[in-house]
Coordinates of N, CA, C and O and ligand atoms in Angstrom, one line a residue:
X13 N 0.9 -1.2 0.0 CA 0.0 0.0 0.0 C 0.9 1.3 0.0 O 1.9 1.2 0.7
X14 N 0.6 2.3 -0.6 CA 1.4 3.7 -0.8 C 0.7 4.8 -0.1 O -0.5 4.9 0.0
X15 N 1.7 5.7 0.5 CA 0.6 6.8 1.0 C 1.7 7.8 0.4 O 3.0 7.8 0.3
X16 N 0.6 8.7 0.1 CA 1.4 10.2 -0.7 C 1.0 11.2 0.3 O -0.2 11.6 0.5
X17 N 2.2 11.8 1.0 CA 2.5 12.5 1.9 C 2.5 14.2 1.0 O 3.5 14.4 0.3
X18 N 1.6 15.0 1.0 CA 2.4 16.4 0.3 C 2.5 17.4 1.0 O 1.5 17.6 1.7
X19 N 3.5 18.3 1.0 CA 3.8 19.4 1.8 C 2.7 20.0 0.7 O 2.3 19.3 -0.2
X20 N 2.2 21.1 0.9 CA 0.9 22.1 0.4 C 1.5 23.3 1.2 O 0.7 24.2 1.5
X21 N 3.1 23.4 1.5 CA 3.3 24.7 1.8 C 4.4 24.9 0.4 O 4.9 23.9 -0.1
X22 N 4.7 26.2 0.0 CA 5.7 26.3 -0.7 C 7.1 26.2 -0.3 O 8.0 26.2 -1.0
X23 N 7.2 26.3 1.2 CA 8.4 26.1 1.5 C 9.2 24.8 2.2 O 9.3 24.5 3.4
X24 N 9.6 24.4 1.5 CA 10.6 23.2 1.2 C 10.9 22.6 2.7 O 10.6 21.4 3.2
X25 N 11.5 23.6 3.3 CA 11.7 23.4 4.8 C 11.6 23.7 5.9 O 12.3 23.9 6.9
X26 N 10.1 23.8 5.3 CA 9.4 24.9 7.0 C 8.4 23.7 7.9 O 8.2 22.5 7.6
X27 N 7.9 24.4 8.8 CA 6.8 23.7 9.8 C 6.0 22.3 9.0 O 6.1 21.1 9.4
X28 N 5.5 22.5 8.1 CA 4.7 21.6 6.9 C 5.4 20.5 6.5 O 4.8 19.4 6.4
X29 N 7.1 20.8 6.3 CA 7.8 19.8 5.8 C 8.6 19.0 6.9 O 9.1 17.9 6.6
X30 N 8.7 19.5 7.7 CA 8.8 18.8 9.4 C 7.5 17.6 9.6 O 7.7 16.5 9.9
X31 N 6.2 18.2 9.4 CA 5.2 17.4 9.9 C 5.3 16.4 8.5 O 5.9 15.3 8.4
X32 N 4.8 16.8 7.6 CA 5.4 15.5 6.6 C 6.4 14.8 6.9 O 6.1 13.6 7.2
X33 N 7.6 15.0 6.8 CA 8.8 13.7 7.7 C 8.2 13.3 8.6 O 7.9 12.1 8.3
X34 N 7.6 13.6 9.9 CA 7.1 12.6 11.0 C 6.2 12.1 10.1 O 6.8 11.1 9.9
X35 N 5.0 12.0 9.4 CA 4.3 11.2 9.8 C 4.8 10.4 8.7 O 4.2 9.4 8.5
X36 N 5.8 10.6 7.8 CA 6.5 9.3 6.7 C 6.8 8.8 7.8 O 6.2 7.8 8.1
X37 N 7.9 9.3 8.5 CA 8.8 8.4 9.3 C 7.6 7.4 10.1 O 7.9 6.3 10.5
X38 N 6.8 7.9 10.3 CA 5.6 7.2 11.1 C 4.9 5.6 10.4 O 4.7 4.5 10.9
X39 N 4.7 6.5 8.9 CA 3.7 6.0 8.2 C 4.8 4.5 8.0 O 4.6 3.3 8.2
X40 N 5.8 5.2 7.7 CA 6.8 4.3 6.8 C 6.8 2.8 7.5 O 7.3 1.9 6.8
X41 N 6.4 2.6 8.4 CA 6.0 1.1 9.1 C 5.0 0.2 8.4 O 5.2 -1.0 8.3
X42 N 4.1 0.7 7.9 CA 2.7 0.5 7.5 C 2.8 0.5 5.6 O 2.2 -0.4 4.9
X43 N 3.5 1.6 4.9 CA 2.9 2.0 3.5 C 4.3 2.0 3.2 O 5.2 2.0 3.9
X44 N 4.3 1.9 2.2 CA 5.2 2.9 0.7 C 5.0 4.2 1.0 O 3.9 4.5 1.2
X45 N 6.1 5.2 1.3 CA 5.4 6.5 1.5 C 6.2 7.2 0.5 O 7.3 6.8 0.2
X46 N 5.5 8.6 -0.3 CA 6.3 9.3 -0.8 C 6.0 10.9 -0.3 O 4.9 11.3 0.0
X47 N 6.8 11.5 -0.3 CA 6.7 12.9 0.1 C 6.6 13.8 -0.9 O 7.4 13.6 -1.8
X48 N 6.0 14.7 -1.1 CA 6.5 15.6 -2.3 C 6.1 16.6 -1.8 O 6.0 16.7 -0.6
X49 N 5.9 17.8 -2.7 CA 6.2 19.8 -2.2 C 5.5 19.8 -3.3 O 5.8 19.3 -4.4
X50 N 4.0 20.6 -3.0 CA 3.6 21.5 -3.9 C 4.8 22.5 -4.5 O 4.2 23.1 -5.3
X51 N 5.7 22.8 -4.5 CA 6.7 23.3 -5.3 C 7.7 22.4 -5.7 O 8.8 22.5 -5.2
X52 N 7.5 21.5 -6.5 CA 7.9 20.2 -6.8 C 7.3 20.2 -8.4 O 7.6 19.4 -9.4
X53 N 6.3 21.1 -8.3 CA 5.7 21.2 -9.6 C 5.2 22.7 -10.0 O 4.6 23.5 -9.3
X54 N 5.8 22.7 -11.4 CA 5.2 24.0 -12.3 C 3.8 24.3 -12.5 O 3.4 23.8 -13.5
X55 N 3.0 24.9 -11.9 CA 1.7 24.9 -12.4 C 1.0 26.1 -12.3 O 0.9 26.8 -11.4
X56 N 0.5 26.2 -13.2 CA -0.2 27.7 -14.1 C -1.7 27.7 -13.7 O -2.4 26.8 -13.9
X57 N -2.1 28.7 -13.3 CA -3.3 29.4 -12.8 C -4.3 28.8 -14.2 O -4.1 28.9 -15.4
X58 N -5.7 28.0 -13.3 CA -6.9 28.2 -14.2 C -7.3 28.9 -14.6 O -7.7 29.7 -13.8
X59 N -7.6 29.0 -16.1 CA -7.8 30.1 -17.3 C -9.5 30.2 -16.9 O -10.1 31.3 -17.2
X60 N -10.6 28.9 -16.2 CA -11.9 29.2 -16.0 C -12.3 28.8 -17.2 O -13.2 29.6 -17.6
X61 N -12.0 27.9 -18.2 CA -12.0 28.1 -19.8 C -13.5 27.4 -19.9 O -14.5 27.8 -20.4
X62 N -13.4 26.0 -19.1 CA -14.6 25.3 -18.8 C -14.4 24.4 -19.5 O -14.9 23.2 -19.3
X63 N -13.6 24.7 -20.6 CA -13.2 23.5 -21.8 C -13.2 22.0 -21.7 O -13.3 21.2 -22.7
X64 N -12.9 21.4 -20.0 CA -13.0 20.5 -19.6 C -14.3 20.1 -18.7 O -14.5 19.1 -18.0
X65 N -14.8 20.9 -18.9 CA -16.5 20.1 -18.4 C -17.1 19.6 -19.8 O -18.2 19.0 -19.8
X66 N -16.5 19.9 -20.8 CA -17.2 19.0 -22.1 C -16.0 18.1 -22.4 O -16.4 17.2 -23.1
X67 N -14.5 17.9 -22.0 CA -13.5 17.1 -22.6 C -13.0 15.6 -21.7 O -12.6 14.5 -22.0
X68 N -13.3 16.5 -20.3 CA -12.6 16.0 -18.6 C -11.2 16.2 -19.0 O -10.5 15.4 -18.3
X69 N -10.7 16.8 -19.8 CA -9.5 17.1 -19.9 C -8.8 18.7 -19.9 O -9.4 19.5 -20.7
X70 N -7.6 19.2 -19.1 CA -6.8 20.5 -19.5 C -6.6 20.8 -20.7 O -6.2 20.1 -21.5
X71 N -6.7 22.1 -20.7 CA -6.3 22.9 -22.5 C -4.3 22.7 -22.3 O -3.4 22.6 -23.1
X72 N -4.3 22.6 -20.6 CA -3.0 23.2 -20.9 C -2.0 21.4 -19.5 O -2.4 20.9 -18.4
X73 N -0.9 21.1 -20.3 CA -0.4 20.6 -19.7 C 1.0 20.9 -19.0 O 2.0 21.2 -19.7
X74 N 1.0 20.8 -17.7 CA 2.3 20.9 -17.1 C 2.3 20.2 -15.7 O 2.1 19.0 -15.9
X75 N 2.6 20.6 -14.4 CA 3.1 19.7 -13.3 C 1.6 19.2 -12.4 O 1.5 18.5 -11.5
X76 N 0.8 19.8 -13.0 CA -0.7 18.9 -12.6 C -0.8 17.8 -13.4 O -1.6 17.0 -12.8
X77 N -0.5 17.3 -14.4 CA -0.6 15.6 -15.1 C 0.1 15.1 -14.2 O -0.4 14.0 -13.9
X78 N 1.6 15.5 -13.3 CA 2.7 14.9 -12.9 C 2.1 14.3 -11.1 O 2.2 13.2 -10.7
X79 N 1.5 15.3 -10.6 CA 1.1 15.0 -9.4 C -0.3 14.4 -9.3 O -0.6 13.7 -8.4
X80 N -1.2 14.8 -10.5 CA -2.2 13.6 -10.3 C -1.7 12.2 -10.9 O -2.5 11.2 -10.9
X81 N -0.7 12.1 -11.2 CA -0.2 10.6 -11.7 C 0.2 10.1 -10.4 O 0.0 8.9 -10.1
X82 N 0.7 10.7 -9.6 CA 1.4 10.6 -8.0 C 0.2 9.8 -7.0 O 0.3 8.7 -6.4
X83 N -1.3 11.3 -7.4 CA -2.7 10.4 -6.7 C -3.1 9.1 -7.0 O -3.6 8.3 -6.2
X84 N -3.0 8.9 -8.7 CA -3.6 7.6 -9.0 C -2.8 6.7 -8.5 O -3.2 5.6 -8.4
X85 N -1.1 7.1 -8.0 CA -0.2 5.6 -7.6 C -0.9 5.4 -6.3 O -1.2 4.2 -6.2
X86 N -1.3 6.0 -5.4 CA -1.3 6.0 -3.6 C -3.0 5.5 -3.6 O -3.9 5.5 -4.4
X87 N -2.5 4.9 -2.2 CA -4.6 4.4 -2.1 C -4.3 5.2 -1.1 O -5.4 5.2 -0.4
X88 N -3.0 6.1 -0.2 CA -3.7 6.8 0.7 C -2.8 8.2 0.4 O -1.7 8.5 0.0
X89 N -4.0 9.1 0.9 CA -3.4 10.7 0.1 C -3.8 11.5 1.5 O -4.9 11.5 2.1
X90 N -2.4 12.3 1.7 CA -2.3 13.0 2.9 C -2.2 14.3 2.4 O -1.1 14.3 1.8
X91 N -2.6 15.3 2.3 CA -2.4 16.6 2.0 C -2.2 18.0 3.5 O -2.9 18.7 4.1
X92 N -0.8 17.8 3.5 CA -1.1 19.0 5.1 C -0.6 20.5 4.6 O -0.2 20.6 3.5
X93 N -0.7 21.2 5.1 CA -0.9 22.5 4.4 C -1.3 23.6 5.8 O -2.2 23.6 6.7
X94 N -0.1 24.6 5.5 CA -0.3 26.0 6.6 C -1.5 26.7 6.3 O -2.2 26.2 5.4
X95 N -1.8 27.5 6.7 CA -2.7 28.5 6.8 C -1.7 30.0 6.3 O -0.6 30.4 6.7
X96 N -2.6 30.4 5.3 CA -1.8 31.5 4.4 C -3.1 32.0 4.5 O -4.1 31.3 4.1
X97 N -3.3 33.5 5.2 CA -4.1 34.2 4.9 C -5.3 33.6 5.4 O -6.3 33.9 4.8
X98 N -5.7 32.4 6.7 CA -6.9 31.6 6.8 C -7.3 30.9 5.7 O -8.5 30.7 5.5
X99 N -6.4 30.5 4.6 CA -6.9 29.7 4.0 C -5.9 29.1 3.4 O -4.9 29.6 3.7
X100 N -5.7 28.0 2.4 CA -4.8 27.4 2.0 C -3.6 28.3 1.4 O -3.7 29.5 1.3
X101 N -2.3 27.5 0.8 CA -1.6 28.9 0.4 C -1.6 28.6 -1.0 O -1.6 27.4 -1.3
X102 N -1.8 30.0 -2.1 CA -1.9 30.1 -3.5 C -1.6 29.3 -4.1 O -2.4 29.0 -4.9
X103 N -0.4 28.6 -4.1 CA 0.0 27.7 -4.7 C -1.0 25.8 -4.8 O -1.3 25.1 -5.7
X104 N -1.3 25.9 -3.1 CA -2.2 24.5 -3.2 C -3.4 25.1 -4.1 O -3.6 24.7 -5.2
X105 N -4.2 25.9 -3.5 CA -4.8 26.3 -4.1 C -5.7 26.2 -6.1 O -6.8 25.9 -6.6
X106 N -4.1 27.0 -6.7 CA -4.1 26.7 -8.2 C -3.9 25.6 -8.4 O -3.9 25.4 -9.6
X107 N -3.6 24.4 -7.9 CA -3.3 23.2 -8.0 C -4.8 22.3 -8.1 O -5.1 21.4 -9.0
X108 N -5.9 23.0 -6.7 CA -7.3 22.4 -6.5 C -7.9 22.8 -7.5 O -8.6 21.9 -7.9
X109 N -8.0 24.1 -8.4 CA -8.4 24.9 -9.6 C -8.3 24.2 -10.5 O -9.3 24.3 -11.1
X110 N -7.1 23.1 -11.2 CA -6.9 22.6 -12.1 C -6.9 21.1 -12.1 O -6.6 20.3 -13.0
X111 N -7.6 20.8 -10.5 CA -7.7 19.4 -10.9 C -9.5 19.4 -11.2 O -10.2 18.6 -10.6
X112 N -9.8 20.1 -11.9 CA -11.8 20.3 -12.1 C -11.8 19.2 -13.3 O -12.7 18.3 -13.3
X113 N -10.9 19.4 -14.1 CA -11.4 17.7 -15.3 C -11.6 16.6 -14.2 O -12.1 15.6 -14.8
X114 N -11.4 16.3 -13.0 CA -11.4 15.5 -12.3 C -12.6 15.1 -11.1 O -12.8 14.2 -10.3
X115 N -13.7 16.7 -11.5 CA -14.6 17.3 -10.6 C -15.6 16.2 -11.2 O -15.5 15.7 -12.3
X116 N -17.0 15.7 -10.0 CA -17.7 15.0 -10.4 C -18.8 15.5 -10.2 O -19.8 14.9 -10.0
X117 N -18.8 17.0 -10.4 CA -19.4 18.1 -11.0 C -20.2 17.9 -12.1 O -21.4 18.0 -12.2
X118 N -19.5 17.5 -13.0 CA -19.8 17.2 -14.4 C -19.8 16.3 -14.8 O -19.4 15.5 -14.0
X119 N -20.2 15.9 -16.2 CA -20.4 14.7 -16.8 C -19.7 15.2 -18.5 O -20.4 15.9 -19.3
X120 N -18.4 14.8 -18.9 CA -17.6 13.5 -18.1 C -17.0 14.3 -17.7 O -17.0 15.5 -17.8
X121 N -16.0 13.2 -16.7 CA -15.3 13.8 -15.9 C -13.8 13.1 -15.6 O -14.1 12.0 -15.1
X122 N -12.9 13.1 -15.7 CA -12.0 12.4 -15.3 C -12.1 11.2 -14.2 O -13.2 11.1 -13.6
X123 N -10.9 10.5 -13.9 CA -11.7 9.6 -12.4 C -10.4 9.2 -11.9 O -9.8 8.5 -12.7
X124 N -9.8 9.3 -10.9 CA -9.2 8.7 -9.9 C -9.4 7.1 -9.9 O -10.6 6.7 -10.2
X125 N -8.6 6.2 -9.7 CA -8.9 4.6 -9.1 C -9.8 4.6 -7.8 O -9.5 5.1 -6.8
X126 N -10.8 3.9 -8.0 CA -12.0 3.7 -6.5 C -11.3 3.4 -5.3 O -10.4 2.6 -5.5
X127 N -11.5 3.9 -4.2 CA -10.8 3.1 -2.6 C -9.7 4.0 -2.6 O -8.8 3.3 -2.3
X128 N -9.2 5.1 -2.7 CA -8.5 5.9 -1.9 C -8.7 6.6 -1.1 O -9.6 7.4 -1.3
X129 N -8.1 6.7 0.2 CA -8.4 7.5 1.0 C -7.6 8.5 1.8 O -6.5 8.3 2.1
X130 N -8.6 9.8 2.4 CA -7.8 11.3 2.0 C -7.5 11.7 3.4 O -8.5 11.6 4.1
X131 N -6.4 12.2 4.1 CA -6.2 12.9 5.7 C -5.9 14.5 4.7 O -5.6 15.1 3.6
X132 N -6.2 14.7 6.2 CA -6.1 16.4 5.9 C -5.0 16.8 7.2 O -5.2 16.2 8.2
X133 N -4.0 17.6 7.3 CA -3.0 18.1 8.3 C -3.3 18.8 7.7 O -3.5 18.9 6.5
X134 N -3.4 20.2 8.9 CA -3.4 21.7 8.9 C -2.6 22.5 10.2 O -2.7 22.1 11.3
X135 N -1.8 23.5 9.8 CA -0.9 24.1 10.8 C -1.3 25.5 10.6 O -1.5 25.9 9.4
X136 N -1.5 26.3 11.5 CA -1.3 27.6 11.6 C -0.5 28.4 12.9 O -0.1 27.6 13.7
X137 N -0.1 29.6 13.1 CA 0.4 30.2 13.7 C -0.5 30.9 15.3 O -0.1 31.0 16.5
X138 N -1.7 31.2 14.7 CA -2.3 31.6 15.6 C -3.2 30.4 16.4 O -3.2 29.3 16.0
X139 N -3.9 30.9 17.7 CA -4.4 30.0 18.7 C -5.9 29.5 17.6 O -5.4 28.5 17.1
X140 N -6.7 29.5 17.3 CA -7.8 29.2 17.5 C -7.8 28.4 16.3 O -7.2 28.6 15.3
X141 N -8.6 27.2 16.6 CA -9.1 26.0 15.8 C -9.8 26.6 14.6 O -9.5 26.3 13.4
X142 N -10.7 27.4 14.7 CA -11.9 27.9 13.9 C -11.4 28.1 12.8 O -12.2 27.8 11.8
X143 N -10.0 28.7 12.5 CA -9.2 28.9 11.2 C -8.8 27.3 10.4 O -8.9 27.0 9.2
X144 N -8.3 26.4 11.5 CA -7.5 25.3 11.4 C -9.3 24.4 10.0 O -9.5 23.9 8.9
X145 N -10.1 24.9 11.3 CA -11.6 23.8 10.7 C -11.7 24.5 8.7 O -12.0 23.9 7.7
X146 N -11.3 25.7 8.9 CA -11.9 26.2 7.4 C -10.8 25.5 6.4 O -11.2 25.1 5.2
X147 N -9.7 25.4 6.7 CA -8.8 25.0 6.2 C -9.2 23.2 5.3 O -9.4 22.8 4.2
X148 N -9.0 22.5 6.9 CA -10.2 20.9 6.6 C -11.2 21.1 5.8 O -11.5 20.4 4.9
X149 N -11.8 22.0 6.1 CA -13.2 21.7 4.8 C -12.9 22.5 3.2 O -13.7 22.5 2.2
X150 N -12.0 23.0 3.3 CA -11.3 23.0 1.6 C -10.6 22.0 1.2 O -10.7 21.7 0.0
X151 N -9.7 21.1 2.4 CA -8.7 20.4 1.7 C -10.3 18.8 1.4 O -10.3 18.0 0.5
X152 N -10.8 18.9 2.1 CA -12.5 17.6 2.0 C -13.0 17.8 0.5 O -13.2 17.0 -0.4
X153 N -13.1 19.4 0.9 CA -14.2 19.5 -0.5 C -13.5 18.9 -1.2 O -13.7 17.7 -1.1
X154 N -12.5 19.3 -2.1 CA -11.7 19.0 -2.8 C -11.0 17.4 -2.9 O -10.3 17.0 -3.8
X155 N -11.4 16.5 -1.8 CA -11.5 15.3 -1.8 C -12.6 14.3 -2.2 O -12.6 13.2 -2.8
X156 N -13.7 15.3 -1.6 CA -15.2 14.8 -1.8 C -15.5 14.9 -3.2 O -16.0 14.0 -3.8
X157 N -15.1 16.1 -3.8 CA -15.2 15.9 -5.9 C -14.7 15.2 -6.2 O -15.0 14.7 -7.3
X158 N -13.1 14.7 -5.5 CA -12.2 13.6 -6.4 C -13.1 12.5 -6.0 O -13.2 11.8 -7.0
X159 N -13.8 12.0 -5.1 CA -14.4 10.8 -4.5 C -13.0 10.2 -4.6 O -12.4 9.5 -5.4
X160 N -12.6 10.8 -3.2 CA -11.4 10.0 -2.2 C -12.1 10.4 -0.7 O -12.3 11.6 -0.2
X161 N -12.3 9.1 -0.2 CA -13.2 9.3 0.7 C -12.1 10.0 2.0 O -11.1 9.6 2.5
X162 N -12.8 11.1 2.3 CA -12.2 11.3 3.8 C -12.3 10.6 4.8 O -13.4 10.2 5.3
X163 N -11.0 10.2 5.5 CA -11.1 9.3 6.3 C -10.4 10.1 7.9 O -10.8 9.6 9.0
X164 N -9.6 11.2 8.1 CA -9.5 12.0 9.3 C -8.6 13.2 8.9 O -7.8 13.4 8.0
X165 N -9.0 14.1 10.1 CA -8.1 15.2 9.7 C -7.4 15.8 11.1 O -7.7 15.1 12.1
X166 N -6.8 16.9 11.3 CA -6.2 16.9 12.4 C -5.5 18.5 12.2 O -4.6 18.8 11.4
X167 N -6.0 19.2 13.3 CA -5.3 20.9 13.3 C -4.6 21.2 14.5 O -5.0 21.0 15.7
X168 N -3.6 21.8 13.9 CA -2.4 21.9 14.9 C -2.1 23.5 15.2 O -1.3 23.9 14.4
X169 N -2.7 24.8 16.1 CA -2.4 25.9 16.0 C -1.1 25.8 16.7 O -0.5 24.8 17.1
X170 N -0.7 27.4 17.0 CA 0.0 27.9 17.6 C 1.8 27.4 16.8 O 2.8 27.4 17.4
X171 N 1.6 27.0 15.6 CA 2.6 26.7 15.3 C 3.5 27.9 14.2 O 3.1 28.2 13.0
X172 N 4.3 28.2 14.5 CA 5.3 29.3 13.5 C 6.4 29.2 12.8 O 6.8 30.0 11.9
X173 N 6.9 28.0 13.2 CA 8.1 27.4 12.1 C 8.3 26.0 13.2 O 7.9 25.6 14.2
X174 N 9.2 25.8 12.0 CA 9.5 23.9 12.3 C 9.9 23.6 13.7 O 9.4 22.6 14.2
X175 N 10.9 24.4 14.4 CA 10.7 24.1 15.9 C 9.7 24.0 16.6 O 9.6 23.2 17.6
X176 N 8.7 24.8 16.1 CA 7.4 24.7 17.0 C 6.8 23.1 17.1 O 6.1 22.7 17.9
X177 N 7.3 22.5 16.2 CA 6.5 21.1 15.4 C 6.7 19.9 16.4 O 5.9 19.1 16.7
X178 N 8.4 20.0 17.1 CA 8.9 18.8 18.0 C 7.5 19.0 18.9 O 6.5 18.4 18.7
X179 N 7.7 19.5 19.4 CA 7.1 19.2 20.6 C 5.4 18.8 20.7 O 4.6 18.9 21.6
X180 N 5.3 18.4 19.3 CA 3.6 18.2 18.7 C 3.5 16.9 18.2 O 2.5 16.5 17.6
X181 N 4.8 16.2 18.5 CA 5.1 14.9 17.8 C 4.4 13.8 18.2 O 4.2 12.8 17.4
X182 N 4.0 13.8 19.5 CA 3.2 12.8 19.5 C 2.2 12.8 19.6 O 1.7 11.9 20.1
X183 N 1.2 14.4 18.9 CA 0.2 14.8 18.5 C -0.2 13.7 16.9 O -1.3 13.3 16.6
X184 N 0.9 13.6 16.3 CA 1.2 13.3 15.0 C 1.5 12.1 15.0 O 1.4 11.4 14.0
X185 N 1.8 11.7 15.9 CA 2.2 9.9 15.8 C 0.7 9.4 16.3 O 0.1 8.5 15.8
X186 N 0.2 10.1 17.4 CA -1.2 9.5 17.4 C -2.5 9.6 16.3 O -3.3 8.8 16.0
X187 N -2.2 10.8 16.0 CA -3.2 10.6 14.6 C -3.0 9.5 13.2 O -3.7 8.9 12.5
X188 N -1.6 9.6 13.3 CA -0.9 8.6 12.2 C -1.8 7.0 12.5 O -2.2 6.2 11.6
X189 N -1.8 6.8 13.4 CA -2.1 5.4 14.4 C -3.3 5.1 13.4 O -3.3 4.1 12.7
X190 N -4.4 6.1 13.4 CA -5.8 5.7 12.5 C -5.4 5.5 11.2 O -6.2 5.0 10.4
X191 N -4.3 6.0 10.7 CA -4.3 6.1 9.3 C -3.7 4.6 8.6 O -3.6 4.5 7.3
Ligands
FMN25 C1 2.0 34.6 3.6 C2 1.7 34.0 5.0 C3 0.4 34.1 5.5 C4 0.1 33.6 6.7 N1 -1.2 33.7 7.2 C5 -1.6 33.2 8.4 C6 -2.9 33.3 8.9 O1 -3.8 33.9 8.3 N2 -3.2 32.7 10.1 C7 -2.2 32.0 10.8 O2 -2.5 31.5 11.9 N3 -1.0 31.9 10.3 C8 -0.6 32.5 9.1 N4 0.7 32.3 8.7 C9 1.7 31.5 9.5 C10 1.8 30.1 8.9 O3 0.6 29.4 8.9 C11 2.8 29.4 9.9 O4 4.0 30.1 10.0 C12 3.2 28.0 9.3 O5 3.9 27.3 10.3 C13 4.0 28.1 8.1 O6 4.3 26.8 7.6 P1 5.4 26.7 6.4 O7 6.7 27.2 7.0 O8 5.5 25.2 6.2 O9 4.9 27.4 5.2 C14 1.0 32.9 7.5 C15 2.3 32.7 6.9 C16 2.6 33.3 5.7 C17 4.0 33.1 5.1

């Protein structure tokens, strides 16, 4: 079994990419794990063209064929992701924008392999959950159109860079446990 671990921050080696290593290093008992970085991939803002609610296919190809080839390998997909602005950061974001040939929105539609299933990690800097919750229900939605069933999610405030992260570790090894 594989699980695809993605940083959903752009930075390589901040707080995001700390919690991804623990929960590979976690997972790695259990799965195949692979890691990757939303900045791992080239990817260009949705033009809105619509062209793929009649094709299920992009007008335009680049590092979104590469990482949805990544989802179809994993039957389990972890997406953790800071809080930019209370909500995901730009980058994850244009990434959710361009996977719509995949939306089951429409008819046709592209399709994932059946039986994968999706965790949500979210980190922010400030105290309150209520930010951490809006975060989960973008990174769902966006699982619930792929029909990758959500299976748990888990928000972590008060966090500001990667130091902050040790001491949350076995915040993270306990959630890993269900996964
Ligand atoms: C552009 C930007 C916007 C941010 N906006 C928020 C915010 O709205 N709320 C919050 O709690 N933290 C916010 N933060 C803090 C990050 O969520 C926090 O520092 C996180 O640990 C960064 O993870 P990273 O280093 O992996 O990107 C922001 C950070 C940046 C760089």
């Amino acid at each position: 079994m594989k699980a695809l671990i993605i940083n959903c921050s752009p930075v390589r080696d901040g707080a995001t990419a700390e919690i991804t290593s623990i929960i590979s290093d976690e997972l790695s008992q259990k799965y195949e794990t692979k890691q990757v970085c939303i900045d791992d991939y080239d990817i260009a803002f949705c033009k809105g063209c619509r062209s793929c609610h009649n094709t299920a296919k992009c007008v335009m190809t680049d590092g979104v064929q590469q990482l949805m080839a990544e989802f179809e390998a994993a039957d389990v997909i972890i997406c953790a992701s800071p809080s930019y602005w209370a909500d995901v950061p730009g980058q994850f974001k244009v990434f959710i924008d361009r996977c719509t040939p995949y939306s089951n929105t429409h008819e046709p539609h592209a399709r994932l392999s059946k039986g994968k299933k999706g965790y949500a990690v979210v980190l922010r800097t400030g105290p309150n959950m209520k930010e951490c919750e809006r975060l989960i229900q973008t990174i769902e939605h966006f699982y619930g159109h792929l029909e990758i069933e959500c299976c748990g999610h888990i928000g972590l405030c008060s966090i500001e860079n990667r130091e902050a992260v040790i001491p949350r570790t076995s915040e993270l090894t306990e959630f890993c446990k269900e996964i």
